[in-house]
Amino acid sequence: MGNSSYYAKILLVEDDFDLAENLIDYLERRNFVVHHAMNGPLGLNALAEESYDALLLDIRLPGMNGLSLCQYLRKEMQDDLPVLMITAADSLDDRLAGFNAGTDDYVVKPFALPEIEARLTALLRRSGKQLPGADDVITYGDLSLNVGQMRATRAGQDLNLTIMGFRILLMLAQSAPNIVSRSSLETAIWGDEPPGSDALRSHVFALRQELDRPFDNPMLKTIRGVGFQLVRS
């Protein structure tokens, strides 16, 4: 199987819930993992507790604005984390303030979602993050995952997976034959606020119907009390 990691994990700090929801939906469909914090202090807590590949940061935030958060990040935490700042103002003073605070790039509201993706991708590549091409393929046994196209086949047969099902299967394939814990899957998919074990159970059940039901040998094993494992068929 391939050993390259696919998802870039992004922390989005944005207090506009509708905008955050649009960004998360778009970026996750483009195969980013996005964790969301609603204000500056929650953003700092997230940065202290987990590692991220990039920070997408609104400049106007309750509790602590984006400039202060970025300055604190640079001085006290991570000096090299790529930061893309979102601002509603396009004045030279605002841009200079952002760069002086330590941001790497900025985007001005209103923006097109593909512009966010393009700027994030440029920052990630500049930082040395290995991002996939459209034809990156991970194989394990008779399972094949085309990561860029989000397409999965088993024994040459297309699997009709949801976006969530593909993400779960990709995590399992990247870790196979090691066991992936339930908590690791939930964190990767939903961040710090998983909806509960029933949600994960439902997605795994749907994945199993596509991955295993039509075939003689099941690949997806449940390790009771621990998590899930992908085995060769």
mmCIF file of C-alpha atoms in Angstrom:
data_model
loop_
_atom_site.group_PDB
_atom_site.id
_atom_site.type_symbol
_atom_site.label_atom_id
_atom_site.label_comp_id
_atom_site.label_asym_id
_atom_site.label_seq_id
_atom_site.Cartn_x
_atom_site.Cartn_y
_atom_site.Cartn_z
ATOM 1 C CA MET A 1 0.000 0.000 0.000
ATOM 2 C CA GLY A 2 1.070 3.612 -0.433
ATOM 3 C CA ASN A 3 2.579 5.240 2.615
ATOM 4 C CA SER A 4 1.915 8.913 1.861
ATOM 5 C CA SER A 5 -0.560 10.766 4.046
ATOM 6 C CA TYR A 6 -3.332 12.440 2.146
ATOM 7 C CA TYR A 7 -5.348 14.776 4.287
ATOM 8 C CA ALA A 8 -3.958 18.123 5.324
ATOM 9 C CA LYS A 9 -5.440 19.043 8.711
ATOM 10 C CA ILE A 10 -6.609 22.653 8.899
ATOM 11 C CA LEU A 11 -7.732 24.667 11.911
ATOM 12 C CA LEU A 12 -10.389 27.217 10.965
ATOM 13 C CA VAL A 13 -10.930 30.022 13.496
ATOM 14 C CA GLU A 14 -14.063 31.850 12.374
ATOM 15 C CA ASP A 15 -17.001 33.215 14.401
ATOM 16 C CA ASP A 16 -19.421 33.505 11.458
ATOM 17 C CA PHE A 17 -21.100 30.113 11.639
ATOM 18 C CA ASP A 18 -22.590 30.229 8.125
ATOM 19 C CA LEU A 19 -19.246 31.144 6.570
ATOM 20 C CA ALA A 20 -17.480 28.479 8.607
ATOM 21 C CA GLU A 21 -20.030 25.876 7.518
ATOM 22 C CA ASN A 22 -19.506 26.785 3.845
ATOM 23 C CA LEU A 23 -15.725 26.650 4.193
ATOM 24 C CA ILE A 24 -15.806 23.318 6.018
ATOM 25 C CA ASP A 25 -18.183 21.759 3.511
ATOM 26 C CA TYR A 26 -16.101 22.924 0.539
ATOM 27 C CA LEU A 27 -12.685 22.044 1.954
ATOM 28 C CA GLU A 28 -13.760 18.632 3.205
ATOM 29 C CA ARG A 29 -15.115 17.827 -0.246
ATOM 30 C CA ARG A 30 -11.624 18.725 -1.481
ATOM 31 C CA ASN A 31 -10.219 16.207 1.014
ATOM 32 C CA PHE A 32 -9.006 18.482 3.768
ATOM 33 C CA VAL A 33 -9.742 17.665 7.396
ATOM 34 C CA VAL A 34 -11.073 20.846 9.018
ATOM 35 C CA HIS A 35 -11.400 21.501 12.745
ATOM 36 C CA HIS A 36 -13.347 24.602 13.741
ATOM 37 C CA ALA A 37 -12.997 27.053 16.626
ATOM 38 C CA MET A 38 -15.559 29.837 17.078
ATOM 39 C CA ASN A 39 -13.283 32.412 18.732
ATOM 40 C CA GLY A 40 -9.680 33.299 19.478
ATOM 41 C CA PRO A 41 -9.296 31.599 22.884
ATOM 42 C CA LEU A 42 -10.820 28.355 21.573
ATOM 43 C CA GLY A 43 -8.459 28.588 18.605
ATOM 44 C CA LEU A 44 -5.462 28.870 20.921
ATOM 45 C CA ASN A 45 -6.666 25.893 22.959
ATOM 46 C CA ALA A 46 -7.007 23.811 19.789
ATOM 47 C CA LEU A 47 -3.488 24.783 18.682
ATOM 48 C CA ALA A 48 -2.107 23.825 22.093
ATOM 49 C CA GLU A 49 -3.826 20.438 22.117
ATOM 50 C CA GLU A 50 -3.264 19.237 18.540
ATOM 51 C CA SER A 51 -0.914 19.714 15.609
ATOM 52 C CA TYR A 52 -2.203 21.180 12.356
ATOM 53 C CA ASP A 53 -0.814 21.621 8.858
ATOM 54 C CA ALA A 54 -2.204 25.155 8.434
ATOM 55 C CA LEU A 55 -4.309 27.797 10.163
ATOM 56 C CA LEU A 56 -7.193 29.608 8.438
ATOM 57 C CA LEU A 57 -7.814 32.625 10.627
ATOM 58 C CA ASP A 58 -10.385 35.427 10.585
ATOM 59 C CA ILE A 59 -8.969 38.789 11.627
ATOM 60 C CA ARG A 60 -12.099 39.901 13.545
ATOM 61 C CA LEU A 61 -12.868 37.465 16.351
ATOM 62 C CA PRO A 62 -14.494 37.688 19.794
ATOM 63 C CA GLY A 63 -12.281 37.197 22.819
ATOM 64 C CA MET A 64 -9.009 37.626 20.929
ATOM 65 C CA ASN A 65 -8.689 38.976 17.404
ATOM 66 C CA GLY A 66 -6.801 37.218 14.659
ATOM 67 C CA LEU A 67 -3.820 39.571 14.808
ATOM 68 C CA SER A 68 -3.281 38.919 18.511
ATOM 69 C CA LEU A 69 -3.754 35.188 18.059
ATOM 70 C CA CYS A 70 -1.232 35.093 15.218
ATOM 71 C CA GLN A 71 1.297 37.131 17.218
ATOM 72 C CA TYR A 72 0.937 34.788 20.193
ATOM 73 C CA LEU A 73 1.258 31.760 17.921
ATOM 74 C CA ARG A 74 4.504 33.049 16.437
ATOM 75 C CA LYS A 75 6.089 34.079 19.730
ATOM 76 C CA GLU A 76 4.924 31.373 22.118
ATOM 77 C CA MET A 77 3.887 28.321 20.090
ATOM 78 C CA GLN A 78 4.643 27.496 16.441
ATOM 79 C CA ASP A 79 6.809 29.813 14.423
ATOM 80 C CA ASP A 80 6.471 27.849 11.189
ATOM 81 C CA LEU A 81 2.754 26.974 10.969
ATOM 82 C CA PRO A 82 1.353 28.335 7.666
ATOM 83 C CA VAL A 83 -1.294 31.001 8.385
ATOM 84 C CA LEU A 84 -3.872 32.268 5.897
ATOM 85 C CA MET A 85 -5.751 35.253 7.314
ATOM 86 C CA ILE A 86 -9.290 36.235 6.308
ATOM 87 C CA THR A 87 -10.023 39.958 6.398
ATOM 88 C CA ALA A 88 -12.985 42.131 5.479
ATOM 89 C CA ALA A 89 -10.717 45.107 4.762
ATOM 90 C CA ASP A 90 -8.333 45.501 1.848
ATOM 91 C CA SER A 91 -6.437 48.593 2.968
ATOM 92 C CA LEU A 92 -2.648 48.611 2.904
ATOM 93 C CA ASP A 93 -2.562 49.225 6.660
ATOM 94 C CA ASP A 94 -4.666 46.133 7.336
ATOM 95 C CA ARG A 95 -2.502 43.983 5.110
ATOM 96 C CA LEU A 96 0.694 45.279 6.704
ATOM 97 C CA ALA A 97 -0.745 44.659 10.163
ATOM 98 C CA GLY A 98 -1.473 41.062 9.166
ATOM 99 C CA PHE A 99 2.012 40.471 7.817
ATOM 100 C CA ASN A 100 3.586 42.142 10.853
ATOM 101 C CA ALA A 101 1.576 39.819 13.091
ATOM 102 C CA GLY A 102 3.082 36.842 11.257
ATOM 103 C CA THR A 103 0.508 35.772 8.695
ATOM 104 C CA ASP A 104 1.866 34.182 5.502
ATOM 105 C CA ASP A 105 -0.949 35.229 3.191
ATOM 106 C CA TYR A 106 -4.375 36.806 3.330
ATOM 107 C CA VAL A 107 -7.663 36.699 1.475
ATOM 108 C CA VAL A 108 -10.243 39.474 1.387
ATOM 109 C CA LYS A 109 -13.996 38.989 1.894
ATOM 110 C CA PRO A 110 -15.997 38.319 -0.178
ATOM 111 C CA PHE A 111 -13.863 35.564 -1.669
ATOM 112 C CA ALA A 112 -14.409 32.563 -3.914
ATOM 113 C CA LEU A 113 -14.001 29.222 -2.165
ATOM 114 C CA PRO A 114 -11.550 27.915 -4.810
ATOM 115 C CA GLU A 115 -9.293 30.862 -3.953
ATOM 116 C CA ILE A 116 -9.104 29.676 -0.337
ATOM 117 C CA GLU A 117 -8.179 26.193 -1.549
ATOM 118 C CA ALA A 118 -5.540 27.543 -3.938
ATOM 119 C CA ARG A 119 -3.924 29.763 -1.305
ATOM 120 C CA LEU A 120 -3.949 27.007 1.326
ATOM 121 C CA THR A 121 -2.453 24.535 -1.138
ATOM 122 C CA ALA A 122 0.297 27.003 -2.067
ATOM 123 C CA LEU A 123 1.142 27.593 1.605
ATOM 124 C CA LEU A 124 1.174 23.869 2.363
ATOM 125 C CA ARG A 125 3.447 23.073 -0.569
ATOM 126 C CA ARG A 126 5.745 25.946 0.399
ATOM 127 C CA SER A 127 5.992 24.486 3.898
ATOM 128 C CA GLY A 128 7.006 21.093 2.516
ATOM 129 C CA LYS A 129 3.686 19.316 3.025
ATOM 130 C CA GLN A 130 3.348 16.424 0.580
ATOM 131 C CA LEU A 131 0.017 16.875 -1.172
ATOM 132 C CA PRO A 132 -1.515 14.307 -3.513
ATOM 133 C CA GLY A 133 -1.893 14.552 -7.223
ATOM 134 C CA ALA A 134 -5.122 13.657 -8.951
ATOM 135 C CA ASP A 135 -3.858 10.159 -9.722
ATOM 136 C CA ASP A 136 -2.491 9.155 -6.286
ATOM 137 C CA VAL A 137 -3.620 5.607 -5.597
ATOM 138 C CA ILE A 138 -3.483 3.551 -2.415
ATOM 139 C CA THR A 139 -3.844 -0.208 -2.730
ATOM 140 C CA TYR A 140 -4.292 -2.886 -0.096
ATOM 141 C CA GLY A 141 -5.100 -6.418 -1.138
ATOM 142 C CA ASP A 142 -7.729 -6.182 -3.889
ATOM 143 C CA LEU A 143 -8.818 -2.743 -2.646
ATOM 144 C CA SER A 144 -7.782 0.344 -4.616
ATOM 145 C CA LEU A 145 -8.404 3.967 -3.599
ATOM 146 C CA ASN A 146 -7.906 6.815 -6.062
ATOM 147 C CA VAL A 147 -7.467 9.618 -3.563
ATOM 148 C CA GLY A 148 -7.715 12.605 -5.886
ATOM 149 C CA GLN A 149 -10.914 11.324 -7.497
ATOM 150 C CA MET A 150 -12.344 9.918 -4.238
ATOM 151 C CA ARG A 151 -13.015 6.652 -6.081
ATOM 152 C CA ALA A 152 -12.729 3.190 -4.551
ATOM 153 C CA THR A 153 -12.762 -0.222 -6.194
ATOM 154 C CA ARG A 154 -12.479 -3.757 -4.876
ATOM 155 C CA ALA A 155 -11.480 -6.538 -7.241
ATOM 156 C CA GLY A 156 -12.107 -4.062 -10.055
ATOM 157 C CA GLN A 157 -15.671 -3.369 -8.919
ATOM 158 C CA ASP A 158 -16.646 0.231 -8.116
ATOM 159 C CA LEU A 159 -17.746 0.888 -4.537
ATOM 160 C CA ASN A 160 -20.554 3.401 -4.163
ATOM 161 C CA LEU A 161 -19.276 5.229 -1.084
ATOM 162 C CA THR A 162 -20.401 8.418 0.595
ATOM 163 C CA ILE A 163 -17.781 11.100 1.254
ATOM 164 C CA MET A 164 -17.705 10.040 4.903
ATOM 165 C CA GLY A 165 -17.415 6.372 3.955
ATOM 166 C CA PHE A 166 -14.494 7.112 1.660
ATOM 167 C CA ARG A 167 -12.717 9.081 4.384
ATOM 168 C CA ILE A 168 -13.138 6.256 6.897
ATOM 169 C CA LEU A 169 -11.928 3.683 4.388
ATOM 170 C CA LEU A 170 -8.939 5.844 3.476
ATOM 171 C CA MET A 171 -7.887 6.154 7.123
ATOM 172 C CA LEU A 172 -8.169 2.411 7.567
ATOM 173 C CA ALA A 173 -6.224 1.701 4.356
ATOM 174 C CA GLN A 174 -3.450 4.115 5.305
ATOM 175 C CA SER A 175 -3.083 2.408 8.691
ATOM 176 C CA ALA A 176 -3.617 -1.206 7.592
ATOM 177 C CA PRO A 177 -3.070 -3.742 8.965
ATOM 178 C CA ASN A 178 -2.912 -1.732 12.210
ATOM 179 C CA ILE A 179 -6.085 -1.126 14.193
ATOM 180 C CA VAL A 180 -7.600 2.371 14.086
ATOM 181 C CA SER A 181 -9.357 3.330 17.296
ATOM 182 C CA ARG A 182 -12.892 4.669 17.338
ATOM 183 C CA SER A 183 -11.679 7.881 18.956
ATOM 184 C CA SER A 184 -9.076 8.443 16.209
ATOM 185 C CA LEU A 185 -11.727 8.060 13.516
ATOM 186 C CA GLU A 186 -14.158 10.345 15.307
ATOM 187 C CA THR A 187 -11.526 13.038 15.866
ATOM 188 C CA ALA A 188 -10.356 12.943 12.255
ATOM 189 C CA ILE A 189 -13.924 13.205 10.954
ATOM 190 C CA TRP A 190 -15.664 15.507 13.421
ATOM 191 C CA GLY A 191 -12.883 17.198 15.379
ATOM 192 C CA ASP A 192 -13.435 17.771 19.090
ATOM 193 C CA GLU A 193 -17.234 17.508 18.935
ATOM 194 C CA PRO A 194 -18.137 14.033 17.646
ATOM 195 C CA PRO A 195 -21.911 13.466 17.446
ATOM 196 C CA GLY A 196 -21.670 10.157 19.293
ATOM 197 C CA SER A 197 -20.904 6.508 18.693
ATOM 198 C CA ASP A 198 -24.184 5.906 16.852
ATOM 199 C CA ALA A 199 -23.099 8.242 14.028
ATOM 200 C CA LEU A 200 -19.809 6.422 13.516
ATOM 201 C CA ARG A 201 -21.558 3.058 13.775
ATOM 202 C CA SER A 202 -23.995 4.088 11.036
ATOM 203 C CA HIS A 203 -21.213 5.191 8.684
ATOM 204 C CA VAL A 204 -19.224 2.016 9.303
ATOM 205 C CA PHE A 205 -22.327 -0.104 8.693
ATOM 206 C CA ALA A 206 -22.949 1.635 5.347
ATOM 207 C CA LEU A 207 -19.275 1.234 4.416
ATOM 208 C CA ARG A 208 -19.372 -2.462 5.232
ATOM 209 C CA GLN A 209 -22.408 -2.962 2.968
ATOM 210 C CA GLU A 210 -20.405 -1.680 -0.004
ATOM 211 C CA LEU A 211 -16.976 -3.039 0.893
ATOM 212 C CA ASP A 212 -17.778 -6.533 2.155
ATOM 213 C CA ARG A 213 -21.335 -7.637 1.455
ATOM 214 C CA PRO A 214 -20.881 -8.440 -2.265
ATOM 215 C CA PHE A 215 -17.669 -10.416 -1.622
ATOM 216 C CA ASP A 216 -16.835 -13.771 -0.045
ATOM 217 C CA ASN A 217 -14.107 -12.525 2.297
ATOM 218 C CA PRO A 218 -14.741 -9.491 4.539
ATOM 219 C CA MET A 219 -11.990 -6.873 4.821
ATOM 220 C CA LEU A 220 -13.416 -4.619 7.552
ATOM 221 C CA LYS A 221 -13.109 -6.102 11.033
ATOM 222 C CA THR A 222 -14.533 -4.667 14.234
ATOM 223 C CA ILE A 223 -12.180 -5.066 17.193
ATOM 224 C CA ARG A 224 -14.591 -4.912 20.100
ATOM 225 C CA GLY A 225 -13.877 -2.162 22.570
ATOM 226 C CA VAL A 226 -10.995 -0.822 20.473
ATOM 227 C CA GLY A 227 -11.819 0.132 16.909
ATOM 228 C CA PHE A 228 -11.576 -1.176 13.360
ATOM 229 C CA GLN A 229 -9.035 -2.953 11.196
ATOM 230 C CA LEU A 230 -8.680 -3.520 7.475
ATOM 231 C CA VAL A 231 -7.380 -6.976 6.528
ATOM 232 C CA ARG A 232 -6.355 -8.389 3.168
ATOM 233 C CA SER A 233 -9.047 -10.421 1.446
#
